[in-house]
PDB file of C-alpha atoms in Angstrom:
ATOM      1  CA  MET A   1     -41.779  78.394-142.918  1.00 45.00           C
ATOM      2  CA  LEU A   2     -40.683  77.871-139.334  1.00 43.00           C
ATOM      3  CA  ARG A   3     -37.075  78.478-140.288  1.00 43.00           C
ATOM      4  CA  ARG A   4     -37.532  82.199-140.906  1.00 45.00           C
ATOM      5  CA  PRO A   5     -38.768  83.058-137.363  1.00 41.00           C
ATOM      6  CA  VAL A   6     -36.023  80.885-135.832  1.00 37.00           C
ATOM      7  CA  VAL A   7     -33.343  82.617-137.927  1.00 38.00           C
ATOM      8  CA  LEU A   8     -34.767  86.043-137.034  1.00 38.00           C
ATOM      9  CA  ALA A   9     -34.843  85.137-133.339  1.00 40.00           C
ATOM     10  CA  LEU A  10     -31.252  83.904-133.501  1.00 37.00           C
ATOM     11  CA  CYS A  11     -30.106  87.096-135.256  1.00 41.00           C
ATOM     12  CA  ALA A  12     -31.940  89.223-132.700  1.00 40.00           C
ATOM     13  CA  SER A  13     -30.293  87.290-129.841  1.00 39.00           C
ATOM     14  CA  LEU A  14     -26.831  87.748-131.329  1.00 36.00           C
ATOM     15  CA  ALA A  15     -27.462  91.464-131.889  1.00 41.00           C
ATOM     16  CA  LEU A  16     -28.599  91.908-128.291  1.00 37.00           C
ATOM     17  CA  ALA A  17     -25.607  89.975-126.998  1.00 39.00           C
ATOM     18  CA  ALA A  18     -23.273  92.217-128.993  1.00 41.00           C
ATOM     19  CA  CYS A  19     -24.972  95.316-127.596  1.00 41.00           C
ATOM     20  CA  ALA A  20     -24.809  94.042-124.038  1.00 39.00           C
ATOM     21  CA  GLY A  21     -21.091  94.729-123.938  1.00 40.00           C
ATOM     22  CA  GLY A  22     -18.442  92.896-122.008  1.00 41.00           C
ATOM     23  CA  THR A  23     -16.798  93.526-118.713  1.00 41.00           C
ATOM     24  CA  GLY A  24     -15.628  96.970-119.757  1.00 49.00           C
ATOM     25  CA  GLY A  25     -12.020  95.933-119.140  1.00 64.00           C
ATOM     26  CA  GLN A  26      -9.214  95.161-121.533  1.00 74.00           C
ATOM     27  CA  LEU A  27      -9.078  91.913-123.448  1.00 80.00           C
ATOM     28  CA  GLY A  28      -6.001  89.741-123.668  1.00 76.00           C
ATOM     29  CA  PRO A  29      -4.606  88.194-126.862  1.00 84.00           C
ATOM     30  CA  ASP A  30      -6.904  85.205-126.323  1.00 84.00           C
ATOM     31  CA  GLY A  31      -9.967  87.473-126.365  1.00 82.00           C
ATOM     32  CA  LYS A  32     -10.703  86.887-122.679  1.00 78.00           C
ATOM     33  CA  PRO A  33     -10.895  89.742-120.153  1.00 72.00           C
ATOM     34  CA  LEU A  34      -7.625  90.495-118.389  1.00 64.00           C
ATOM     35  CA  PRO A  35      -7.730  90.096-114.610  1.00 65.00           C
ATOM     36  CA  GLN A  36      -8.324  93.255-112.617  1.00 71.00           C
ATOM     37  CA  VAL A  37      -6.221  94.168-109.588  1.00 72.00           C
ATOM     38  CA  TYR A  38      -8.207  93.760-106.385  1.00 73.00           C
ATOM     39  CA  LYS A  39      -7.205  97.084-104.865  1.00 77.00           C
ATOM     40  CA  LEU A  40      -8.046  97.670-101.224  1.00 76.00           C
ATOM     41  CA  SER A  41      -7.948 100.946 -99.362  1.00 75.00           C
ATOM     42  CA  GLN A  42      -7.349 101.360 -95.646  1.00 77.00           C
ATOM     43  CA  GLY A  43     -11.098 101.943 -95.245  1.00 79.00           C
ATOM     44  CA  ASP A  44     -11.870  98.574 -96.846  1.00 84.00           C
ATOM     45  CA  ILE A  45     -10.055  96.519 -94.219  1.00 86.00           C
ATOM     46  CA  GLY A  46     -12.888  96.468 -91.674  1.00 84.00           C
ATOM     47  CA  ARG A  47     -15.426  95.471 -94.342  1.00 92.00           C
ATOM     48  CA  VAL A  48     -13.104  92.732 -95.611  1.00 92.00           C
ATOM     49  CA  GLN A  49     -12.659  91.396 -92.070  1.00 93.00           C
ATOM     50  CA  LEU A  50     -16.427  91.302 -91.535  1.00 95.00           C
ATOM     51  CA  ARG A  51     -17.020  89.658 -94.926  1.00 95.00           C
ATOM     52  CA  MET A  52     -14.428  86.978 -94.129  1.00 96.00           C
ATOM     53  CA  ASN A  53     -15.894  86.421 -90.663  1.00 97.00           C
ATOM     54  CA  ASP A  54     -19.413  86.074 -92.101  1.00 97.00           C
ATOM     55  CA  SER A  55     -18.154  83.660 -94.772  1.00 97.00           C
ATOM     56  CA  VAL A  56     -16.227  81.489 -92.312  1.00 98.00           C
ATOM     57  CA  ASN A  57     -19.270  81.417 -90.031  1.00 98.00           C
ATOM     58  CA  ALA A  58     -21.554  80.373 -92.895  1.00 98.00           C
ATOM     59  CA  LEU A  59     -19.228  77.445 -93.587  1.00 98.00           C
ATOM     60  CA  ARG A  60     -19.120  76.555 -89.896  1.00 98.00           C
ATOM     61  CA  GLN A  61     -22.897  76.846 -89.501  1.00 98.00           C
ATOM     62  CA  ALA A  62     -23.420  74.447 -92.410  1.00 97.00           C
ATOM     63  CA  ARG A  63     -21.500  71.877 -90.357  1.00 97.00           C
ATOM     64  CA  GLY A  64     -23.281  72.608 -87.078  1.00 98.00           C
ATOM     65  CA  LEU A  65     -20.337  74.488 -85.532  1.00 98.00           C
ATOM     66  CA  VAL A  66     -20.514  77.602 -83.368  1.00 98.00           C
ATOM     67  CA  PRO A  67     -19.724  80.913 -85.080  1.00 98.00           C
ATOM     68  CA  LEU A  68     -16.408  82.664 -84.531  1.00 98.00           C
ATOM     69  CA  GLN A  69     -16.252  86.162 -83.104  1.00 98.00           C
ATOM     70  CA  LEU A  70     -13.712  88.608 -84.483  1.00 98.00           C
ATOM     71  CA  ASN A  71     -11.132  89.405 -81.819  1.00 98.00           C
ATOM     72  CA  ALA A  72      -9.305  92.744 -82.026  1.00 97.00           C
ATOM     73  CA  ASN A  73      -6.067  91.302 -80.601  1.00 98.00           C
ATOM     74  CA  LEU A  74      -6.068  88.416 -83.089  1.00 98.00           C
ATOM     75  CA  ASN A  75      -6.816  90.914 -85.879  1.00 97.00           C
ATOM     76  CA  ALA A  76      -3.776  92.950 -84.816  1.00 97.00           C
ATOM     77  CA  SER A  77      -1.579  89.855 -84.664  1.00 97.00           C
ATOM     78  CA  ALA A  78      -2.769  88.733 -88.111  1.00 97.00           C
ATOM     79  CA  ALA A  79      -2.221  92.172 -89.663  1.00 96.00           C
ATOM     80  CA  THR A  80       1.274  92.423 -88.191  1.00 97.00           C
ATOM     81  CA  HIS A  81       2.220  89.036 -89.579  1.00 97.00           C
ATOM     82  CA  ALA A  82       0.754  89.806 -93.010  1.00 97.00           C
ATOM     83  CA  ARG A  83       2.978  92.898 -93.234  1.00 97.00           C
ATOM     84  CA  ASP A  84       5.981  90.984 -91.938  1.00 96.00           C
ATOM     85  CA  MET A  85       5.544  88.257 -94.569  1.00 96.00           C
ATOM     86  CA  SER A  86       5.609  90.990 -97.215  1.00 95.00           C
ATOM     87  CA  VAL A  87       8.850  92.377 -95.788  1.00 94.00           C
ATOM     88  CA  GLN A  88      10.335  88.859 -95.808  1.00 92.00           C
ATOM     89  CA  ASN A  89       8.835  88.230 -99.262  1.00 88.00           C
ATOM     90  CA  ARG A  90       7.749  84.723 -98.327  1.00 80.00           C
ATOM     91  CA  PRO A  91       4.613  83.164 -96.924  1.00 90.00           C
ATOM     92  CA  TRP A  92       5.502  81.274 -93.792  1.00 86.00           C
ATOM     93  CA  HIS A  93       4.479  81.030 -90.172  1.00 93.00           C
ATOM     94  CA  PHE A  94       7.583  82.514 -88.569  1.00 88.00           C
ATOM     95  CA  GLY A  95       8.139  86.207 -88.037  1.00 93.00           C
ATOM     96  CA  SER A  96      11.275  87.969 -89.233  1.00 88.00           C
ATOM     97  CA  ASP A  97      12.343  87.955 -85.573  1.00 93.00           C
ATOM     98  CA  GLY A  98      11.786  84.184 -85.335  1.00 93.00           C
ATOM     99  CA  SER A  99       8.456  84.562 -83.546  1.00 96.00           C
ATOM    100  CA  SER A 100       5.814  81.850 -83.709  1.00 97.00           C
ATOM    101  CA  PRO A 101       2.086  82.460 -84.241  1.00 97.00           C
ATOM    102  CA  ILE A 102       1.530  81.887 -80.497  1.00 97.00           C
ATOM    103  CA  GLN A 103       4.166  84.451 -79.526  1.00 97.00           C
ATOM    104  CA  ARG A 104       2.712  87.035 -81.937  1.00 97.00           C
ATOM    105  CA  ALA A 105      -0.804  86.521 -80.556  1.00 98.00           C
ATOM    106  CA  GLN A 106       0.479  86.935 -76.994  1.00 98.00           C
ATOM    107  CA  ARG A 107       2.394  90.104 -77.945  1.00 97.00           C
ATOM    108  CA  ALA A 108      -0.811  91.506 -79.421  1.00 97.00           C
ATOM    109  CA  GLY A 109      -2.543  90.948 -76.056  1.00 98.00           C
ATOM    110  CA  TYR A 110      -4.491  87.791 -76.882  1.00 98.00           C
ATOM    111  CA  THR A 111      -5.050  85.853 -73.654  1.00 97.00           C
ATOM    112  CA  GLY A 112      -6.867  82.844 -75.142  1.00 97.00           C
ATOM    113  CA  GLN A 113      -5.307  79.774 -76.708  1.00 98.00           C
ATOM    114  CA  LEU A 114      -4.177  80.233 -80.308  1.00 98.00           C
ATOM    115  CA  LEU A 115      -5.411  77.198 -82.228  1.00 98.00           C
ATOM    116  CA  GLY A 116      -4.277  77.815 -85.783  1.00 97.00           C
ATOM    117  CA  GLU A 117      -2.942  80.175 -88.387  1.00 98.00           C
ATOM    118  CA  LEU A 118      -3.624  80.299 -92.114  1.00 98.00           C
ATOM    119  CA  ILE A 119      -1.523  82.371 -94.499  1.00 97.00           C
ATOM    120  CA  SER A 120      -1.589  83.206 -98.174  1.00 95.00           C
ATOM    121  CA  GLU A 121       0.321  85.241-100.733  1.00 94.00           C
ATOM    122  CA  THR A 122      -1.955  86.023-103.660  1.00 88.00           C
ATOM    123  CA  TYR A 123      -3.586  88.549-105.945  1.00 84.00           C
ATOM    124  CA  GLU A 124      -7.000  87.005-105.205  1.00 88.00           C
ATOM    125  CA  THR A 125      -9.837  88.346-103.076  1.00 91.00           C
ATOM    126  CA  GLU A 126     -10.438  87.209 -99.527  1.00 91.00           C
ATOM    127  CA  LEU A 127     -13.294  84.978-100.677  1.00 93.00           C
ATOM    128  CA  GLU A 128     -11.162  83.323-103.370  1.00 92.00           C
ATOM    129  CA  THR A 129      -8.489  82.793-100.717  1.00 94.00           C
ATOM    130  CA  LEU A 130     -11.058  81.269 -98.357  1.00 97.00           C
ATOM    131  CA  ALA A 131     -12.216  78.939-101.141  1.00 96.00           C
ATOM    132  CA  ALA A 132      -8.600  77.821-101.675  1.00 96.00           C
ATOM    133  CA  TRP A 133      -8.188  77.184 -97.939  1.00 97.00           C
ATOM    134  CA  MET A 134     -11.385  75.118 -97.956  1.00 98.00           C
ATOM    135  CA  GLU A 135     -10.078  72.952-100.814  1.00 97.00           C
ATOM    136  CA  ASN A 136      -7.109  71.783 -98.726  1.00 97.00           C
ATOM    137  CA  SER A 137      -7.877  69.351 -95.894  1.00 97.00           C
ATOM    138  CA  ASP A 138      -5.231  70.779 -93.532  1.00 97.00           C
ATOM    139  CA  THR A 139      -6.307  74.411 -93.850  1.00 97.00           C
ATOM    140  CA  ARG A 140     -10.000  73.446 -93.883  1.00 98.00           C
ATOM    141  CA  ALA A 141      -9.478  71.650 -90.553  1.00 98.00           C
ATOM    142  CA  ILE A 142      -8.224  74.896 -88.985  1.00 97.00           C
ATOM    143  CA  LEU A 143     -11.267  76.825 -90.203  1.00 98.00           C
ATOM    144  CA  LEU A 144     -13.642  74.136 -88.943  1.00 98.00           C
ATOM    145  CA  GLN A 145     -12.075  73.384 -85.544  1.00 98.00           C
ATOM    146  CA  PRO A 146     -14.957  72.610 -83.178  1.00 98.00           C
ATOM    147  CA  GLU A 147     -13.137  74.187 -80.214  1.00 98.00           C
ATOM    148  CA  ALA A 148     -12.492  77.510 -81.984  1.00 98.00           C
ATOM    149  CA  ARG A 149     -14.506  80.486 -80.713  1.00 98.00           C
ATOM    150  CA  GLU A 150     -12.602  83.500 -82.050  1.00 98.00           C
ATOM    151  CA  MET A 151     -10.757  84.547 -85.147  1.00 98.00           C
ATOM    152  CA  GLY A 152      -8.494  87.310 -86.318  1.00 98.00           C
ATOM    153  CA  PHE A 153      -8.014  88.307 -89.912  1.00 97.00           C
ATOM    154  CA  GLY A 154      -5.416  90.666 -91.308  1.00 96.00           C
ATOM    155  CA  LEU A 155      -3.927  91.652 -94.605  1.00 95.00           C
ATOM    156  CA  TYR A 156      -1.236  93.718 -96.199  1.00 95.00           C
ATOM    157  CA  GLN A 157      -1.406  94.811 -99.828  1.00 93.00           C
ATOM    158  CA  GLU A 158       1.715  95.791-101.750  1.00 93.00           C
ATOM    159  CA  SER A 159       1.637  98.591-104.322  1.00 90.00           C
ATOM    160  CA  ASN A 160       1.672  96.006-107.156  1.00 90.00           C
ATOM    161  CA  GLY A 161      -1.595  94.517-105.846  1.00 90.00           C
ATOM    162  CA  LYS A 162      -0.177  91.393-104.166  1.00 92.00           C
ATOM    163  CA  ILE A 163      -2.007  90.658-100.927  1.00 91.00           C
ATOM    164  CA  TRP A 164      -0.634  88.848 -97.908  1.00 95.00           C
ATOM    165  CA  TRP A 165      -3.439  87.304 -95.825  1.00 95.00           C
ATOM    166  CA  THR A 166      -3.294  85.895 -92.297  1.00 97.00           C
ATOM    167  CA  LEU A 167      -6.181  84.263 -90.415  1.00 98.00           C
ATOM    168  CA  ASN A 168      -5.825  83.135 -86.800  1.00 98.00           C
ATOM    169  CA  THR A 169      -8.238  81.007 -84.794  1.00 98.00           C
ATOM    170  CA  GLY A 170      -8.422  80.899 -81.028  1.00 98.00           C
ATOM    171  CA  GLY A 171     -10.372  79.304 -78.241  1.00 95.00           C
TER     172      GLY A 171
END
């Protein structure tokens, strides 16, 4: 007798799950949702910078480190390098003119000491990129430098959705 209510409950659950719908996006041949392009507008950049700064600071706070303040000059340096990496079509720390991260920060008017630079070429969000940086001991060390006090974060998105990210830390 107990089987009937269990079967009815199972059928009701399956019916509700079917009605709940999926992600609303297209499904691939494997039946899984296809990835969506993370499209950013010019107006999104400030929100993305603040979200990244808050996320980095949450990670730093969990380790007892001081929070980083966004620095407009480091933001400008990071954004310039993100665009330049796109032009060069390669993620690396040298500018198309041979400039180093320190030289770019100085050109952008940063008067502090540049401590580190993180870069990425991806289709992922800023938080997925931050998670990838945290998985690697070298890039994690830059994010968690005890002497860091400031950060800059910039991006450039190509029309196909690829995003070039640059994060600078300074002290």
